[in-house]
Amino acid sequence: QAIKELNAHKIFHGTFGLSAAYGLTGLYMQEVETDRLLIDAAEQLIVVADKSKFHHVGQVRTVPTSRIHTLVTDIGAPENELEEMRSQGVRVILA
């Protein structure tokens, strides 16, 4: 209940898996439910994920790609995935 009362401008979020087609994914339903509540409390979702996250897909979708405002990733991230995310309106920052 306390999480539902949060109000944030931005949330920085890591993830188990990331896909332009499917969005953020996780492994455990309880963890994903908590993540969703935190993400819903924020105006902007900023995902921080290195290149290895693009090769993992968890059993549970946390949020679709359309919910991501900004993705911060590294240079080795798959360019085709980054381009698809950009085409869906995600701001991509390579760090």
CSV table of C-alpha atoms in Angstrom, one decimal:
chain,number,residue,atom,x,y,z
A,1,GLN,CA,0.0,0.0,0.0
A,2,ALA,CA,2.8,2.4,0.8
A,3,ILE,CA,4.3,2.0,-2.6
A,4,LYS,CA,1.0,3.0,-4.2
A,5,GLU,CA,1.2,6.4,-2.4
A,6,LEU,CA,4.6,7.3,-3.9
A,7,ASN,CA,4.9,10.0,-6.5
A,8,ALA,CA,8.2,10.5,-8.3
A,9,HIS,CA,9.3,12.4,-11.4
A,10,LYS,CA,11.9,9.8,-12.4
A,11,ILE,CA,12.7,6.2,-11.6
A,12,PHE,CA,16.0,4.5,-12.5
A,13,HIS,CA,15.4,0.8,-13.0
A,14,GLY,CA,17.6,-2.2,-13.8
A,15,THR,CA,16.1,-5.3,-15.4
A,16,PHE,CA,16.7,-9.0,-15.9
A,17,GLY,CA,15.9,-8.8,-19.6
A,18,LEU,CA,15.2,-6.2,-22.3
A,19,SER,CA,13.7,-6.5,-25.7
A,20,ALA,CA,12.5,-3.8,-28.1
A,21,ALA,CA,9.6,-6.1,-29.1
A,22,TYR,CA,8.6,-7.2,-25.6
A,23,GLY,CA,9.9,-4.6,-23.2
A,24,LEU,CA,11.3,-5.2,-19.7
A,25,THR,CA,11.1,-8.7,-18.3
A,26,GLY,CA,11.8,-10.4,-15.0
A,27,LEU,CA,11.8,-13.9,-13.4
A,28,TYR,CA,9.6,-13.7,-10.4
A,29,MET,CA,6.0,-12.5,-10.3
A,30,GLN,CA,6.2,-11.0,-6.8
A,31,GLU,CA,9.3,-9.0,-7.8
A,32,VAL,CA,7.8,-7.9,-11.1
A,33,GLU,CA,4.6,-6.7,-9.3
A,34,THR,CA,6.7,-4.5,-6.9
A,35,ASP,CA,8.7,-3.2,-9.9
A,36,ARG,CA,5.4,-2.3,-11.7
A,37,LEU,CA,4.1,-0.3,-8.7
A,38,LEU,CA,7.4,1.6,-8.5
A,39,ILE,CA,7.4,2.3,-12.2
A,40,ASP,CA,3.7,3.4,-12.1
A,41,ALA,CA,4.6,5.9,-9.4
A,42,ALA,CA,7.0,7.8,-11.7
A,43,GLU,CA,6.4,10.1,-14.7
A,44,GLN,CA,9.6,8.9,-16.4
A,45,LEU,CA,11.1,5.4,-16.5
A,46,ILE,CA,14.9,5.4,-17.1
A,47,VAL,CA,16.2,1.9,-17.7
A,48,VAL,CA,19.9,1.2,-17.0
A,49,ALA,CA,21.0,-2.0,-18.7
A,50,ASP,CA,24.2,-3.2,-20.2
A,51,LYS,CA,24.5,-5.2,-23.4
A,52,SER,CA,24.0,-8.6,-21.7
A,53,LYS,CA,20.4,-7.7,-20.8
A,54,PHE,CA,19.4,-7.8,-24.5
A,55,HIS,CA,20.0,-11.6,-24.6
A,56,HIS,CA,17.8,-12.4,-21.6
A,57,VAL,CA,14.0,-12.8,-21.6
A,58,GLY,CA,12.3,-13.5,-18.3
A,59,GLN,CA,9.1,-15.3,-17.9
A,60,VAL,CA,7.2,-12.2,-16.8
A,61,ARG,CA,6.9,-8.9,-18.7
A,62,THR,CA,7.4,-6.0,-16.3
A,63,VAL,CA,6.3,-3.2,-18.7
A,64,PRO,CA,6.2,-2.8,-22.5
A,65,THR,CA,8.8,-0.8,-24.4
A,66,SER,CA,6.4,2.1,-24.9
A,67,ARG,CA,6.6,2.8,-21.1
A,68,ILE,CA,10.4,3.5,-21.3
A,69,HIS,CA,11.4,7.1,-21.5
A,70,THR,CA,15.2,6.7,-21.6
A,71,LEU,CA,17.5,3.7,-22.0
A,72,VAL,CA,21.1,4.0,-20.7
A,73,THR,CA,23.3,1.2,-22.1
A,74,ASP,CA,26.8,0.5,-23.3
A,75,ILE,CA,28.3,0.6,-26.8
A,76,GLY,CA,28.1,-3.2,-27.3
A,77,ALA,CA,24.3,-3.2,-27.2
A,78,PRO,CA,22.7,-4.6,-30.4
A,79,GLU,CA,22.2,-1.8,-32.8
A,80,ASN,CA,19.1,-3.3,-34.3
A,81,GLU,CA,17.4,-3.3,-30.9
A,82,LEU,CA,18.5,0.2,-30.2
A,83,GLU,CA,17.1,1.4,-33.5
A,84,GLU,CA,13.8,-0.3,-32.9
A,85,MET,CA,13.6,1.3,-29.4
A,86,ARG,CA,14.3,4.7,-30.9
A,87,SER,CA,11.6,4.2,-33.5
A,88,GLN,CA,9.2,3.5,-30.5
A,89,GLY,CA,10.1,6.9,-29.0
A,90,VAL,CA,12.7,5.7,-26.5
A,91,ARG,CA,15.6,8.0,-25.9
A,92,VAL,CA,18.8,6.0,-26.1
A,93,ILE,CA,22.0,7.0,-24.3
A,94,LEU,CA,25.2,5.1,-24.9
A,95,ALA,CA,27.6,5.4,-22.0
